[in-house]
Each structure stands twice: as C-alpha cells, then as structure tokens.
Coordinates of C-alpha atoms in Angstrom, one line a residue:
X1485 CA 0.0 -31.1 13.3
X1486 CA 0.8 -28.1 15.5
X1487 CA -3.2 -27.4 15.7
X1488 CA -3.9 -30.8 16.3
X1489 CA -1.5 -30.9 19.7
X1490 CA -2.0 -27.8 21.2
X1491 CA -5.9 -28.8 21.1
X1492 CA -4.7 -32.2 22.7
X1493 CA -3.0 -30.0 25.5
X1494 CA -5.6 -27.3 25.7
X1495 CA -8.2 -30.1 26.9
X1496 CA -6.0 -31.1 29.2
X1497 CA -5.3 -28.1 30.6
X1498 CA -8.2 -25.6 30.0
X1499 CA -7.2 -22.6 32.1
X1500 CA -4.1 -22.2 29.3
X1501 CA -6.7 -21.7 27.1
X1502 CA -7.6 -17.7 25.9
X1503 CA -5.7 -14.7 25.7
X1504 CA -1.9 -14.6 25.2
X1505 CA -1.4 -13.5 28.9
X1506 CA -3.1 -16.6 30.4
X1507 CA -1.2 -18.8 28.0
X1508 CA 2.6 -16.8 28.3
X1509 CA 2.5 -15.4 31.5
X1510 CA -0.3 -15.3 34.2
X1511 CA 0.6 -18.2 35.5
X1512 CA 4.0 -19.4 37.2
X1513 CA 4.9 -22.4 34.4
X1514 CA 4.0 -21.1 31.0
X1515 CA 1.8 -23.3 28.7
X1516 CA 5.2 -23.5 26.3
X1517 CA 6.8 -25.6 29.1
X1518 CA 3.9 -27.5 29.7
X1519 CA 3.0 -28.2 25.8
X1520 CA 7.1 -29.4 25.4
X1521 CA 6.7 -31.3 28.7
X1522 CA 3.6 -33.2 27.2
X1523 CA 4.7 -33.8 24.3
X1524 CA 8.1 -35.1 25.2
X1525 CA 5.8 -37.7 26.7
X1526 CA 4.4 -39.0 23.2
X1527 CA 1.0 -39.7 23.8
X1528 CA -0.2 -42.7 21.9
X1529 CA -3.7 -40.6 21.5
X1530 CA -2.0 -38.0 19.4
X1531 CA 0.1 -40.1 17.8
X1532 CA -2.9 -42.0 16.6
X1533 CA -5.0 -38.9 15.8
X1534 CA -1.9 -37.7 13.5
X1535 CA -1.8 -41.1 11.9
X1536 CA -5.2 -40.7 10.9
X1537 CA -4.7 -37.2 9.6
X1538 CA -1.3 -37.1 7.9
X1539 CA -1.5 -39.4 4.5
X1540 CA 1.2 -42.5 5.0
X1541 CA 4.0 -41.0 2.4
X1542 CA 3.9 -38.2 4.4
X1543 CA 4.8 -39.4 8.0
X1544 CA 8.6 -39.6 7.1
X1545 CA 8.8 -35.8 5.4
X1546 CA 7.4 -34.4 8.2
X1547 CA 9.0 -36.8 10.6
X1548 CA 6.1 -37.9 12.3
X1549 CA 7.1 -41.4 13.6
X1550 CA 10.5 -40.3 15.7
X1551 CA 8.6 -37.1 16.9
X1552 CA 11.0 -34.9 15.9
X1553 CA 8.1 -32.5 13.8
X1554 CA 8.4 -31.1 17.7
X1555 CA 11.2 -29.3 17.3
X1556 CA 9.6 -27.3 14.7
X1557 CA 7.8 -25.8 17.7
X1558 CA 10.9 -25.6 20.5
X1559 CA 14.4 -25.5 18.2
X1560 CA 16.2 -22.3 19.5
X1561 CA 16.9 -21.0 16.3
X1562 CA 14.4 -21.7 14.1
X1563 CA 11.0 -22.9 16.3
X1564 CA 7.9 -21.0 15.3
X1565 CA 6.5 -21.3 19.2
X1566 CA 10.2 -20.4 20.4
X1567 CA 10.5 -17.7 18.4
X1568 CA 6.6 -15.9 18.8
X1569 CA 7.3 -16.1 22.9
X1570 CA 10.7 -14.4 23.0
X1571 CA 9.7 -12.0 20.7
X1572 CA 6.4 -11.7 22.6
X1573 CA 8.4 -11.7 25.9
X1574 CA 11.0 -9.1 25.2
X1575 CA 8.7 -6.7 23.7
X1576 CA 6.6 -7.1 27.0
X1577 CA 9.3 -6.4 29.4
X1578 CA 11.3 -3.2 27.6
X1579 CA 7.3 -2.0 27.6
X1580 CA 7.3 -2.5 31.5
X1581 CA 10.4 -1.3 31.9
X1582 CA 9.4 2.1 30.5
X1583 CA 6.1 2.4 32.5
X1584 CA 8.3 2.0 35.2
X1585 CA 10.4 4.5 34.5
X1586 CA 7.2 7.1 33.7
X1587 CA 5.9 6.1 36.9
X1588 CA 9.7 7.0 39.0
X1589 CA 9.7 10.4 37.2
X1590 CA 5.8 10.7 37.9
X1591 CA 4.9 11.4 34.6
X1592 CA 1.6 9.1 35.6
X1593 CA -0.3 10.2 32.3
X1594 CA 2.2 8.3 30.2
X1595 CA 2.8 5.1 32.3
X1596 CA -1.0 4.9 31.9
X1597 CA -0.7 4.9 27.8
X1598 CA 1.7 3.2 28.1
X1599 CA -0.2 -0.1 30.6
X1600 CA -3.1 0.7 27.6
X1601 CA -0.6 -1.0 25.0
X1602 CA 0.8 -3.9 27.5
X1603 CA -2.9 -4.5 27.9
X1604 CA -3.2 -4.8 24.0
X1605 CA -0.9 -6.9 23.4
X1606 CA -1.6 -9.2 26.4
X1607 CA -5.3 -9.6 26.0
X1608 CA -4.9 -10.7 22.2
X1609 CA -7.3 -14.0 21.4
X1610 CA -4.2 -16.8 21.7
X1611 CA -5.9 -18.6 18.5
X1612 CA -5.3 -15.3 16.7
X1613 CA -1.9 -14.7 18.2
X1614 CA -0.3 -18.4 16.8
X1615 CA -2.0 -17.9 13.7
X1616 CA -0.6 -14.6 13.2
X1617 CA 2.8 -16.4 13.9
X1618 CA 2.3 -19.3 11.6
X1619 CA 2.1 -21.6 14.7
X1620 CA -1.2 -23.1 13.7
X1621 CA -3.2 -22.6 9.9
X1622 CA -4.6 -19.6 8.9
X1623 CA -5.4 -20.1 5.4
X1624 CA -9.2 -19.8 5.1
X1625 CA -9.8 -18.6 8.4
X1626 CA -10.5 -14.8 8.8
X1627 CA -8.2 -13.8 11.7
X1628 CA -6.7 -10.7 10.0
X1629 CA -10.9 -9.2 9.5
X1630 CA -11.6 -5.5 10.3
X1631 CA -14.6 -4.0 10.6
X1632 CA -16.1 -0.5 9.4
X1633 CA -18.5 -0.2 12.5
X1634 CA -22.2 1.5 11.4
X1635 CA -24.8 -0.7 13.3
X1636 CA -24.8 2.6 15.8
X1637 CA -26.7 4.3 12.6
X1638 CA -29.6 2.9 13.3
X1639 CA -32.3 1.3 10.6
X1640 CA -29.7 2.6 7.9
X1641 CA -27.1 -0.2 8.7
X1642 CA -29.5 -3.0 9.3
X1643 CA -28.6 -5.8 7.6
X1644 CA -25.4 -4.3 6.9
X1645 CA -21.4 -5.5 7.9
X1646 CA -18.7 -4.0 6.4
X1647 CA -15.8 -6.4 7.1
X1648 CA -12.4 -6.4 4.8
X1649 CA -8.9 -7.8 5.2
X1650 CA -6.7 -6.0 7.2
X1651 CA -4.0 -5.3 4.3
X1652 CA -7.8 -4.5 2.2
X1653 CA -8.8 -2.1 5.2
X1654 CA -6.0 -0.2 5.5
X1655 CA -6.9 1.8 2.5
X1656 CA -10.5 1.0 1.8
X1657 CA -11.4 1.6 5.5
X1658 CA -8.6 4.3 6.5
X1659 CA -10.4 8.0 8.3
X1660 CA -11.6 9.6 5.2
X1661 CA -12.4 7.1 2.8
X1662 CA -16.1 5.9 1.6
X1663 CA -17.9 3.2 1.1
X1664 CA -21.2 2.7 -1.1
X1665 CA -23.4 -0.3 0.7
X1666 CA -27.1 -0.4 1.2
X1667 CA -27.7 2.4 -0.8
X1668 CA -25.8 4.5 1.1
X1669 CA -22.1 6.7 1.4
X1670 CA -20.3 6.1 4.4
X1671 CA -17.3 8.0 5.0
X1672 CA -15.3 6.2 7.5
X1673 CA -14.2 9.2 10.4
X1674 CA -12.7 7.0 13.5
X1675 CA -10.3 4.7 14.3
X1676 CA -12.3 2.5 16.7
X1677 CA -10.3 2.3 20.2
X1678 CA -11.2 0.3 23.5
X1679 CA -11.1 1.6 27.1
X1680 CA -8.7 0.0 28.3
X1681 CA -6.3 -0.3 25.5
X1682 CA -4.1 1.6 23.3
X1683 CA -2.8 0.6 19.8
X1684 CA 1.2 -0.3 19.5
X1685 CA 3.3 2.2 18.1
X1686 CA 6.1 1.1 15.7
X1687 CA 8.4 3.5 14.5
X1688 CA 9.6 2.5 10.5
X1689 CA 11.6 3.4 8.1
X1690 CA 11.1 3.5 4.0
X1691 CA 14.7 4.1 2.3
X1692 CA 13.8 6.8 -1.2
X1693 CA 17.0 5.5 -2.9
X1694 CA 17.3 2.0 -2.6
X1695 CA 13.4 0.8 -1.0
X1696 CA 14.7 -1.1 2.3
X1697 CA 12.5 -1.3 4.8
X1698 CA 12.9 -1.6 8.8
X1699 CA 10.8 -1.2 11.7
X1700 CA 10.7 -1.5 15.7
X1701 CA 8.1 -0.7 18.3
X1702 CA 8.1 3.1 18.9
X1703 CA 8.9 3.4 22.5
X1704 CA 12.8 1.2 21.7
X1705 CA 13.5 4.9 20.5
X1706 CA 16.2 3.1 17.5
X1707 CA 18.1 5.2 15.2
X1708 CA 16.7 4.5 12.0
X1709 CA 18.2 7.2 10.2
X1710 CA 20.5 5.6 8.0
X1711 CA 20.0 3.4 5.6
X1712 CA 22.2 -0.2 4.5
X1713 CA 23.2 1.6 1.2
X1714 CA 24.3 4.6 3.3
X1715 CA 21.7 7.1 2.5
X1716 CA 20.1 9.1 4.7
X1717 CA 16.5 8.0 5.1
X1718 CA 13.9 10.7 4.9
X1719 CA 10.5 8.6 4.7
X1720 CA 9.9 7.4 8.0
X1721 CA 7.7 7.9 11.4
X1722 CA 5.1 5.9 13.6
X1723 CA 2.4 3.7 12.4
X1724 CA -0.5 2.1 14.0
X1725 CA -2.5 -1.2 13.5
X1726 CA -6.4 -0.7 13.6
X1727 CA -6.8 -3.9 14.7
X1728 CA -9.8 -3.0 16.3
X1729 CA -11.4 -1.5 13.6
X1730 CA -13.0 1.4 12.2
X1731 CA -16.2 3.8 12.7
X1732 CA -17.8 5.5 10.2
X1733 CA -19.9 8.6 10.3
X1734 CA -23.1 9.4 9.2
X1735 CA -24.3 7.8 5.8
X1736 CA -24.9 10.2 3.0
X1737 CA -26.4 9.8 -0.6
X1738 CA -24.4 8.6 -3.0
X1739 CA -23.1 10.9 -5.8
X1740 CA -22.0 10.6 -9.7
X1741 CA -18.4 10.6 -8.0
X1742 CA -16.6 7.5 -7.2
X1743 CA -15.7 7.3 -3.6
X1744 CA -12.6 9.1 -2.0
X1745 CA -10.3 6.2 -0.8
X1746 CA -6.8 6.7 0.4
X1747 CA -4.2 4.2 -0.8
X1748 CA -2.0 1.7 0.9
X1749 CA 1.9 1.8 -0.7
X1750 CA 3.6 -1.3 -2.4
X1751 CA 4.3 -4.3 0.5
X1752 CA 7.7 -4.4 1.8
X1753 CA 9.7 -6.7 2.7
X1754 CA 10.8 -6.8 6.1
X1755 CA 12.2 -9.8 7.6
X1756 CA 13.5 -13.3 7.0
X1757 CA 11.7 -16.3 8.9
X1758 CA 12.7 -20.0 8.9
X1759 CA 14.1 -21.2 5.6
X1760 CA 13.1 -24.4 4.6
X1761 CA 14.7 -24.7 1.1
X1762 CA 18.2 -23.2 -0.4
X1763 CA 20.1 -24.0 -3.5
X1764 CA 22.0 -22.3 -6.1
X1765 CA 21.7 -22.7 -9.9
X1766 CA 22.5 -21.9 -13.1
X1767 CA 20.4 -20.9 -16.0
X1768 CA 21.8 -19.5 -19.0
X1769 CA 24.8 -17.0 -17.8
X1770 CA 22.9 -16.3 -14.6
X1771 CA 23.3 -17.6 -11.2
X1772 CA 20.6 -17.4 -9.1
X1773 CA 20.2 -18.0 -5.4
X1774 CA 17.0 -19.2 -4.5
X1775 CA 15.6 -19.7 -0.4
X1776 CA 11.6 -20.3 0.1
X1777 CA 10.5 -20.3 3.8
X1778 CA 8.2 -17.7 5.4
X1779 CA 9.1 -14.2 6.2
X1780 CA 7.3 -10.9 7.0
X1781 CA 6.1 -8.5 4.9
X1782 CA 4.9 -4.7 5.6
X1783 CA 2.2 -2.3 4.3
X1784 CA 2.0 0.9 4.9
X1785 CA -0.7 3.7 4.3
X1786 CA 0.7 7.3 5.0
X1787 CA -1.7 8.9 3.0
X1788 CA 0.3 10.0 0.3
X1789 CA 3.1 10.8 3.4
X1790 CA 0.8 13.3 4.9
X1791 CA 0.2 10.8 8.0
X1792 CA -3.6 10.7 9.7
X1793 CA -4.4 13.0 12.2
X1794 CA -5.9 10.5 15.5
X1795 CA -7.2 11.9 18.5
X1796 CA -5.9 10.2 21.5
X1797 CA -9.3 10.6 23.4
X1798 CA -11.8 9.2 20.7
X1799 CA -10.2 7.7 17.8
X1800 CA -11.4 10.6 15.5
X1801 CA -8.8 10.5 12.6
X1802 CA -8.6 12.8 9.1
X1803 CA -5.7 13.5 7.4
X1804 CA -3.1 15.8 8.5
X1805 CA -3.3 18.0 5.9
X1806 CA -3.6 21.9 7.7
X1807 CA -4.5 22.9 11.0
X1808 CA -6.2 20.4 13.3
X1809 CA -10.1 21.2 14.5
X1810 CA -10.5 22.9 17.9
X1811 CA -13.3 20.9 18.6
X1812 CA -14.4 17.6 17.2
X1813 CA -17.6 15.0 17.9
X1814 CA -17.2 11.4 19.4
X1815 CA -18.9 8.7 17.8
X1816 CA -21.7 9.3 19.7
X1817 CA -22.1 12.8 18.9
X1818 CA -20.7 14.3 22.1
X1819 CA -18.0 16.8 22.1
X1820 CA -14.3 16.1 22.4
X1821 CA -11.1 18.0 23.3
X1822 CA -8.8 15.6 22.9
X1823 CA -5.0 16.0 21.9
X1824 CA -4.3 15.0 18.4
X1825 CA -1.1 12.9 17.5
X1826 CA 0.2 11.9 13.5
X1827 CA 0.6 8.4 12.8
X1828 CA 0.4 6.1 9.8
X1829 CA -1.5 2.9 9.4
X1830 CA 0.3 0.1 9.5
X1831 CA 0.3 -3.7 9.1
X1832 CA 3.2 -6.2 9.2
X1833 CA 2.2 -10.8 8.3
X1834 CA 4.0 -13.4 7.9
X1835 CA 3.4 -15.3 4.7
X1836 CA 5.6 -18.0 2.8
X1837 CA 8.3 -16.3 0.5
X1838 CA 10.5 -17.2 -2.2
X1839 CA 13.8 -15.5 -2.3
X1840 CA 15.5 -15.0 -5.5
X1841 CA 19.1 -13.1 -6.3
X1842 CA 20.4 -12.6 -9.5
X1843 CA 24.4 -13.0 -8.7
X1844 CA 26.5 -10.4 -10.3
X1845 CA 23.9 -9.0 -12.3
X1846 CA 23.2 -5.4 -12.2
X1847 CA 20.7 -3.4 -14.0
X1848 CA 19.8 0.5 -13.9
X1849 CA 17.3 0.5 -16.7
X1850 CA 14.2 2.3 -14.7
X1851 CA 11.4 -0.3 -14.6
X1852 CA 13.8 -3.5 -15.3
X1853 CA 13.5 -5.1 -12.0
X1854 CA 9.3 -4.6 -11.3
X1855 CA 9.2 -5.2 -15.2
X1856 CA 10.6 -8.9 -14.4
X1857 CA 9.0 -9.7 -10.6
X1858 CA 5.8 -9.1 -12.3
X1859 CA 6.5 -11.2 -15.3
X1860 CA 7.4 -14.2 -13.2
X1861 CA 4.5 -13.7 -11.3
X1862 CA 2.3 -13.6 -14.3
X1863 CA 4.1 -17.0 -15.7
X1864 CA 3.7 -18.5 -12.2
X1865 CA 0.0 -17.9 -12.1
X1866 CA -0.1 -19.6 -15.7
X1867 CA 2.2 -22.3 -15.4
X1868 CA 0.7 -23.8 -11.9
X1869 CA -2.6 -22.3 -12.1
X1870 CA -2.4 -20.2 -9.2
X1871 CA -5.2 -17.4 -8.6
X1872 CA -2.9 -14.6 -9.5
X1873 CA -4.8 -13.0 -6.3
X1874 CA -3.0 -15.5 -4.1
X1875 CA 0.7 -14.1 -4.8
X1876 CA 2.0 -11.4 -5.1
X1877 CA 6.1 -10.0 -4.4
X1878 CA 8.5 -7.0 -3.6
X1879 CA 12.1 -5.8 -4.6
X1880 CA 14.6 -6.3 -1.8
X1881 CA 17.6 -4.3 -1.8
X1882 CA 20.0 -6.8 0.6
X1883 CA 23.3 -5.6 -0.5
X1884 CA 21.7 -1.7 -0.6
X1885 CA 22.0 -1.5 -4.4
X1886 CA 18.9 -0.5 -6.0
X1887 CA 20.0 -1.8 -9.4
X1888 CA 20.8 -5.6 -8.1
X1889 CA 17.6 -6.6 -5.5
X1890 CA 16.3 -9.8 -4.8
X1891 CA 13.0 -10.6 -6.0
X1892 CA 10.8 -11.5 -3.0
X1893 CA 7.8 -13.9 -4.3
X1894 CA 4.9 -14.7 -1.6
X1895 CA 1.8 -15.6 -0.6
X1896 CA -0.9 -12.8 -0.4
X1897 CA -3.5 -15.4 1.7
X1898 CA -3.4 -14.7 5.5
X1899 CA -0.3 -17.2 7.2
X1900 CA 0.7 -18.6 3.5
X1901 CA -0.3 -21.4 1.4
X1902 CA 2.2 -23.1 -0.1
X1903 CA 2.0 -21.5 -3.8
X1904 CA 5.4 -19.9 -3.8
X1905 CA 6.9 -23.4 -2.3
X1906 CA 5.5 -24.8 -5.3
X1907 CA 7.2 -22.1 -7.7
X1908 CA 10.5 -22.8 -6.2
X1909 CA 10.1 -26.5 -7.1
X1910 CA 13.4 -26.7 -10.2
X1911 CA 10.8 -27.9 -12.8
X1912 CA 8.2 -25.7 -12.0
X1913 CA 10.3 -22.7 -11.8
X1914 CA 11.9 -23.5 -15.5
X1915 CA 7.8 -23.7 -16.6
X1916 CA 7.1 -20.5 -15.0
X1917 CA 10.3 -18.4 -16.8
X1918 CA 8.8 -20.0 -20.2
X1919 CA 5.6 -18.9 -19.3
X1920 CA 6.3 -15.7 -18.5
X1921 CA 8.5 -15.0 -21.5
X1922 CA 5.0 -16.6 -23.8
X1923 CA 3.0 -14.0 -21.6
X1924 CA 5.3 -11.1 -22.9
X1925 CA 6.1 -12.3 -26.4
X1926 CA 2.3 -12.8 -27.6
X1927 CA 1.2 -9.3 -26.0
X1928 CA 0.3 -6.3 -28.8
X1929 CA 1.3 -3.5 -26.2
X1930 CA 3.8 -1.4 -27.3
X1931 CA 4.1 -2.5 -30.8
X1932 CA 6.9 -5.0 -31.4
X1933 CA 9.6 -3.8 -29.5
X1934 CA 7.0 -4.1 -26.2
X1935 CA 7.7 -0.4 -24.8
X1936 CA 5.3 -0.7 -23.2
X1937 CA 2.7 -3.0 -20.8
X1938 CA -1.1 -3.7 -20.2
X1939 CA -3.5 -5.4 -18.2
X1940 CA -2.7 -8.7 -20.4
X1941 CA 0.7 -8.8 -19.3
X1942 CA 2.0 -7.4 -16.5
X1943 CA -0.2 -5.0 -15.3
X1944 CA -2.6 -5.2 -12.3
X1945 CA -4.6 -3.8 -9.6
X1946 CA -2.1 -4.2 -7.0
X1947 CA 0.9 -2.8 -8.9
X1948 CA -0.4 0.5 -9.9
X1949 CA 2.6 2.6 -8.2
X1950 CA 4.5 1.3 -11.0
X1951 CA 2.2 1.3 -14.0
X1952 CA 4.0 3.7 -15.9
X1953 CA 7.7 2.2 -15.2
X1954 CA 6.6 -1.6 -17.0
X1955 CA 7.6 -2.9 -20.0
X1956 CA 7.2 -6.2 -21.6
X1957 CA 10.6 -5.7 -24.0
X1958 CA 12.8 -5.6 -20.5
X1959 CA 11.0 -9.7 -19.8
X1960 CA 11.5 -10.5 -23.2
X1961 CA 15.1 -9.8 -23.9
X1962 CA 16.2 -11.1 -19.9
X1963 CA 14.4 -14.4 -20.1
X1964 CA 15.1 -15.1 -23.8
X1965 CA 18.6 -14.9 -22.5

C-alpha cells in the first residue's frame, strides 16, 4: 500500500524522485510533507487502485477505508517513513557538524573524508533507501546485491558476474577470500570505493560474557565500554559496509584445495522496531512473553578479530595480520602509497522478528539456550513448511544475564516476509514446540540420551560457531516439560 502511494505521488511530483537527498533535503519542503499533504487529501484514484489490490476481508485489518494505514507512515512513535528521516536527518547533521568543526581547526584533509561519507549517504538510490527501511517491499527484489567486480580481466570474466547477498558477501567476497567460476580462482583483493564517496564508519560493540550487541556511527565517539550486565567489553572497533562492492585480482588456476574464505560471526540482535503483536502465556510451568514486529539485526566479519587492513587511497584490503606492505598496486596495476586503516566488515537489516522470554527461567547448562532456538526453528520449518533458509534467530541477553536470553526468531529474506508472524500465531506456535520435540526425539545422534546433535536435527550451515555446544537431550527434556 506504501509502494503503491508513493508511486501515485512520485508521478505527480517527478523531481522528488531519485536519491535520498532530492527526496529529504535538496529542496525547501521535503517530499515527507508533501506525500502526508497528499495523502491527507484522499485521492479517489488511490483509493480505487488499493481497492483493486487489497482482497475485500482485508480492507478493515489494514484499515483501508478510514485512511488511517497512513499513519503507519507519519505516527511519531512508531511510523516507518517518520522514523527512516529523523534517523536519516540526525545522522546528517552531527556529520556536518563535525566537517565543520575539521574545517575551523583547518584540519581540511578530514572535513574532506568526512563530505565523502555525507556524500554516501545522500546520494543513496531512494527505492533502495525505503526498502532498506521496510517503507516499501523488498522481498524478492535484490536491493541488498554486491558485486565481486572482474570484467576489468579481460576475456577471462566474459560472460561472468559474481553477485551475492550482502550478509552472503561479507564472507564469501571479503579481501582474501576466493572464488572458483569460469574455470578460474579469483581471490578477491579490494574493497571497491567511488571518488567521491567514503564508506560510513560505525563503531560496535560485541559483549564476550553475555553476547549484547550495540552500535553507533564512528565519528558520535560513544563510550561503548561497558556492557548492560556490567562487564567490561573487550570485542569491539569500527566496521564498514561494502556497499559498493568488491574487486578481485588476477584469476589463477584452480587447485586440489578448497578456497580460502573468511567467515562472517553469528547475527546479532541489535534493535527493536515497531511491534505489532504482544501477549503473555502460559505453557506448562513456563511463562513466556512473546512480541513479533520487525527489528534490526547485525553481522559482523572481523576476520577471526584480526580486522581487514583497507587502504584509504584504493580500497586494497588483506587481513591485518603483521606488518602492512610499503608499497601496494591499484586495481589497475599502478602503484599506491596510500595510508592503511583497520576496520571490520559490517552489515546491519531490518527483518520481521519474533521475541520470545522465558520468565523466571534460568539455565547455565553450556549449549541449552542455542540447543533450543535451533530446535524451534527446526519445528517451525516443519510445522509451517517454511524454507528453513528463510529464518533463522539469535540469543538476546535483555536483562544482561547470559543464562536467561530471549530467543530472537526472524526473517533471513531481505525487508522480512511474514514467516516468523506466522510462527507467533497461538496455534501455530503450539504445532511448532511439538514438532520440534518429534525432530529431537526420532534423531539416532547421541545414542538415547541425545548427547549429542547432527545435521537431522539441529545442526546447519549457518550455525557452525556452535556445532560443538548442541544437543538434542537439552530440547527434549525442556519441551517435554
């Protein structure tokens, strides 16, 4: 309905239409005025186009007759529009504010970096930018692609395009990983950077005792030293988005080896979005508190914490392991002395989430709590037959107590797509415990008391960082209860 509007306004007024600068900010009323202004008017035209589109026992769940979907968009606390622009805005502005200041004290070299990132964030495609923000759909539509850039190889790469999911590319793509395609190795050696922009820096911060994740852009300077559960936090530094992509170098043959890859941690869960559904119930002895709505969620590739060495000139990157090179090639083979500075790769979406806490139940049983998020997953991808591909989840420690987290469920499909909505559903979610406890009961693994886990129950590609922690006798015993 949101697409379907701002297309409406966009024909109406076409200079809105672009980047997110024309559209917040380059001219004197911003299209958010002018898109609530219109649609305050109720035009019959979208009112009939939206008719046509929404099926009839729909239009009063989504509250299409009175208008008041709109707010959706403009509501101070919870619109998605509302929300994307302030955030937008103030990020903008404390930006300015310190290219101002670097220009006062004449330190020219880093107001210019720092004009590279405004330039980044204000020239981003606007489709891409509301998408990212869950204003309009994104499911199915590859907004969040990256590309492993080799067409400048010549007859090699013909034919040839290397594109992945960011969250994909952020391991399979990152400086020093390889690729077999065309008959070919390609070891990827650059993050790909344009002229006239810089990538944001965002400073984060990964909690060893308890998980919690936080994160701010870079140049805020925030203490992010301590944790919620009072530790002091020792993972953290600056990552980067390739949002622009990656270069690789020359091709090689392939070998007997499989290819290097460097790999992206576990997703964490950083922040809650709008909240569409909340209730509290009990199921055997446990309460649960349960919340679906969308939220943001982080991943992070450090390189096994060593951090990627990036050269500020050319985008060369290899892992900061020793001393960096004196001298390194650009992409086209010409020599470079640029200064090298240590970031992480980075990506945070917004998906749909379920929210699930276990009230005044506490476990320290090492493996318990992945042992049963991936359990339910399993049963949920059984129970509703969802792609298990399509979900995935986190631990989030939101009291700061490691042994009593919240189990984050959520979307893995760029923007969300309604799957862990569907599993918070009270008959559904009663079908996915029951499936997940007939997932762990029939498995062999483990012999009968289920020490242990497999690929047939709870194992997976994506949950490898806690293979070895998994046991099917920890779903059993809590579910059966």
């Amino acid at each position: 309905m949101y697409a379907v509007a701002l297309s409406m306004f966009w024909r109406k007024y076409k200079h809105y239409f672009g980047d997110v600068r024309r559209f917040f900010r380059e001219y004197d009323i911003p299209a958010t005025t002018l898109l609530k202004e219109f649609l305050d008017k109720r035009p019959a035209e979208l009112e009939q186009s939206l008719r046509r589109i929404v099926p009839k026992d729909m239009w009063e769940e989504v509250r299409l007759c009175d208008w008041s979907w709109t707010a959706g968009l403009f509501d101070e606390e919870y619109g998605v529009l509302k929300r994307a622009e302030e955030q937008l805005i103030s990020d903008l502005q404390e930006l300015e504010a310190i290219e101002r200041e670097y220009s006062q004290k004449q330190k020219y070299k880093q107001a210019d970096s720092i004009r590279r990132v405004i330039n980044t964030l204000e020239k981003r495609d606007i489709i891409n930018f509301l998408s990212q923000r869950n204003v309009i759909p994104k499911y199915g539509f590859p907004v969040d692609v990256v590309e492993l850039q080799i067409y400048h190889h010549g007859d090699e790469a013909k034919g040839l395009e290397l594109d992945r999911d960011l969250k994909v590319a952020l391991s399979e793509y990152a400086p020093e990983s390889q690729v077999v395609a065309g008959g070919k190795l390609w070891t990827s050696m650059y993050i790909k950077k344009l002229p006239d922009r810089d990538p944001v820096k965002y400073s984060y911060a990964i909690c060893d005792y308890c998980g919690y994740y936080r994160s701010s852009i870079a140049e805020k300077k925030e203490d992010m030293d301590t944790c919620i559960c009072g530790s002091r936090i020792r993972r953290h530094g600056i990552f980067i988005t390739p949002e622009f992509g990656f270069i690789s170098g020359p091709p090689a043959k392939p070998t007997m080896s499989k290819p290097e890859k460097t790999y992206t941690t576990r997703k964490y869960f950083a922040e809650e979005g709008k909240i569409e559904y909340q209730d509290e119930r009990n199921i055997g002895k446990y309460t649960l508190n349960i919340r679906a709505g969308n939220g943001r969620l982080a991943v992070i590739n450090s390189a096994g914490n060593k951090g990627f060495r990036v050269c500020q000139l050319c985008g060369y990157a290899e892992i900061s392991d020793g001393k960096p090179p004196k001298t390194h090639k650009t992409p086209w083979n010409k020599d470079c002395r640029g200064k090298f500075e240590r970031y992480s790769l980075g990506y945070e979406f917004t998906t749909d989430i379920l929210y699930i806490e276990f009230r005044n139940y506490r476990d320290e049983r090492e493996g318990f709590w992945e042992s049963l998020l991936y359990g339910i997953l399993e049963g949920a991808s059984s129970a509703l037959d969802i792609e298990r591909s399509d979900i995935d989840g986190t631990l989030y420690p939101y009291s700061g107590d490691p042994y009593a987290p919240a189990l984050v469920l959520f979307d893995d499909v760029p923007g969300g797509a309604g799957h862990v909505k569907r599993i918070a559903q009270e008959d559904n979610f009663l079908e996915v415990l029951r499936h997940a406890l007939a997932i762990a009961s029939r498995c062999q693994c483990g012999g009968k008391e289920g020490d242990a886990s497999c690929y047939g129950c709870l194992r997976n590609y994506s949950n490898q960082y806690c293979h070895g922690r998994l046991k099917r006798r920890y779903v059993m015993e809590f579910l059966d209860m």
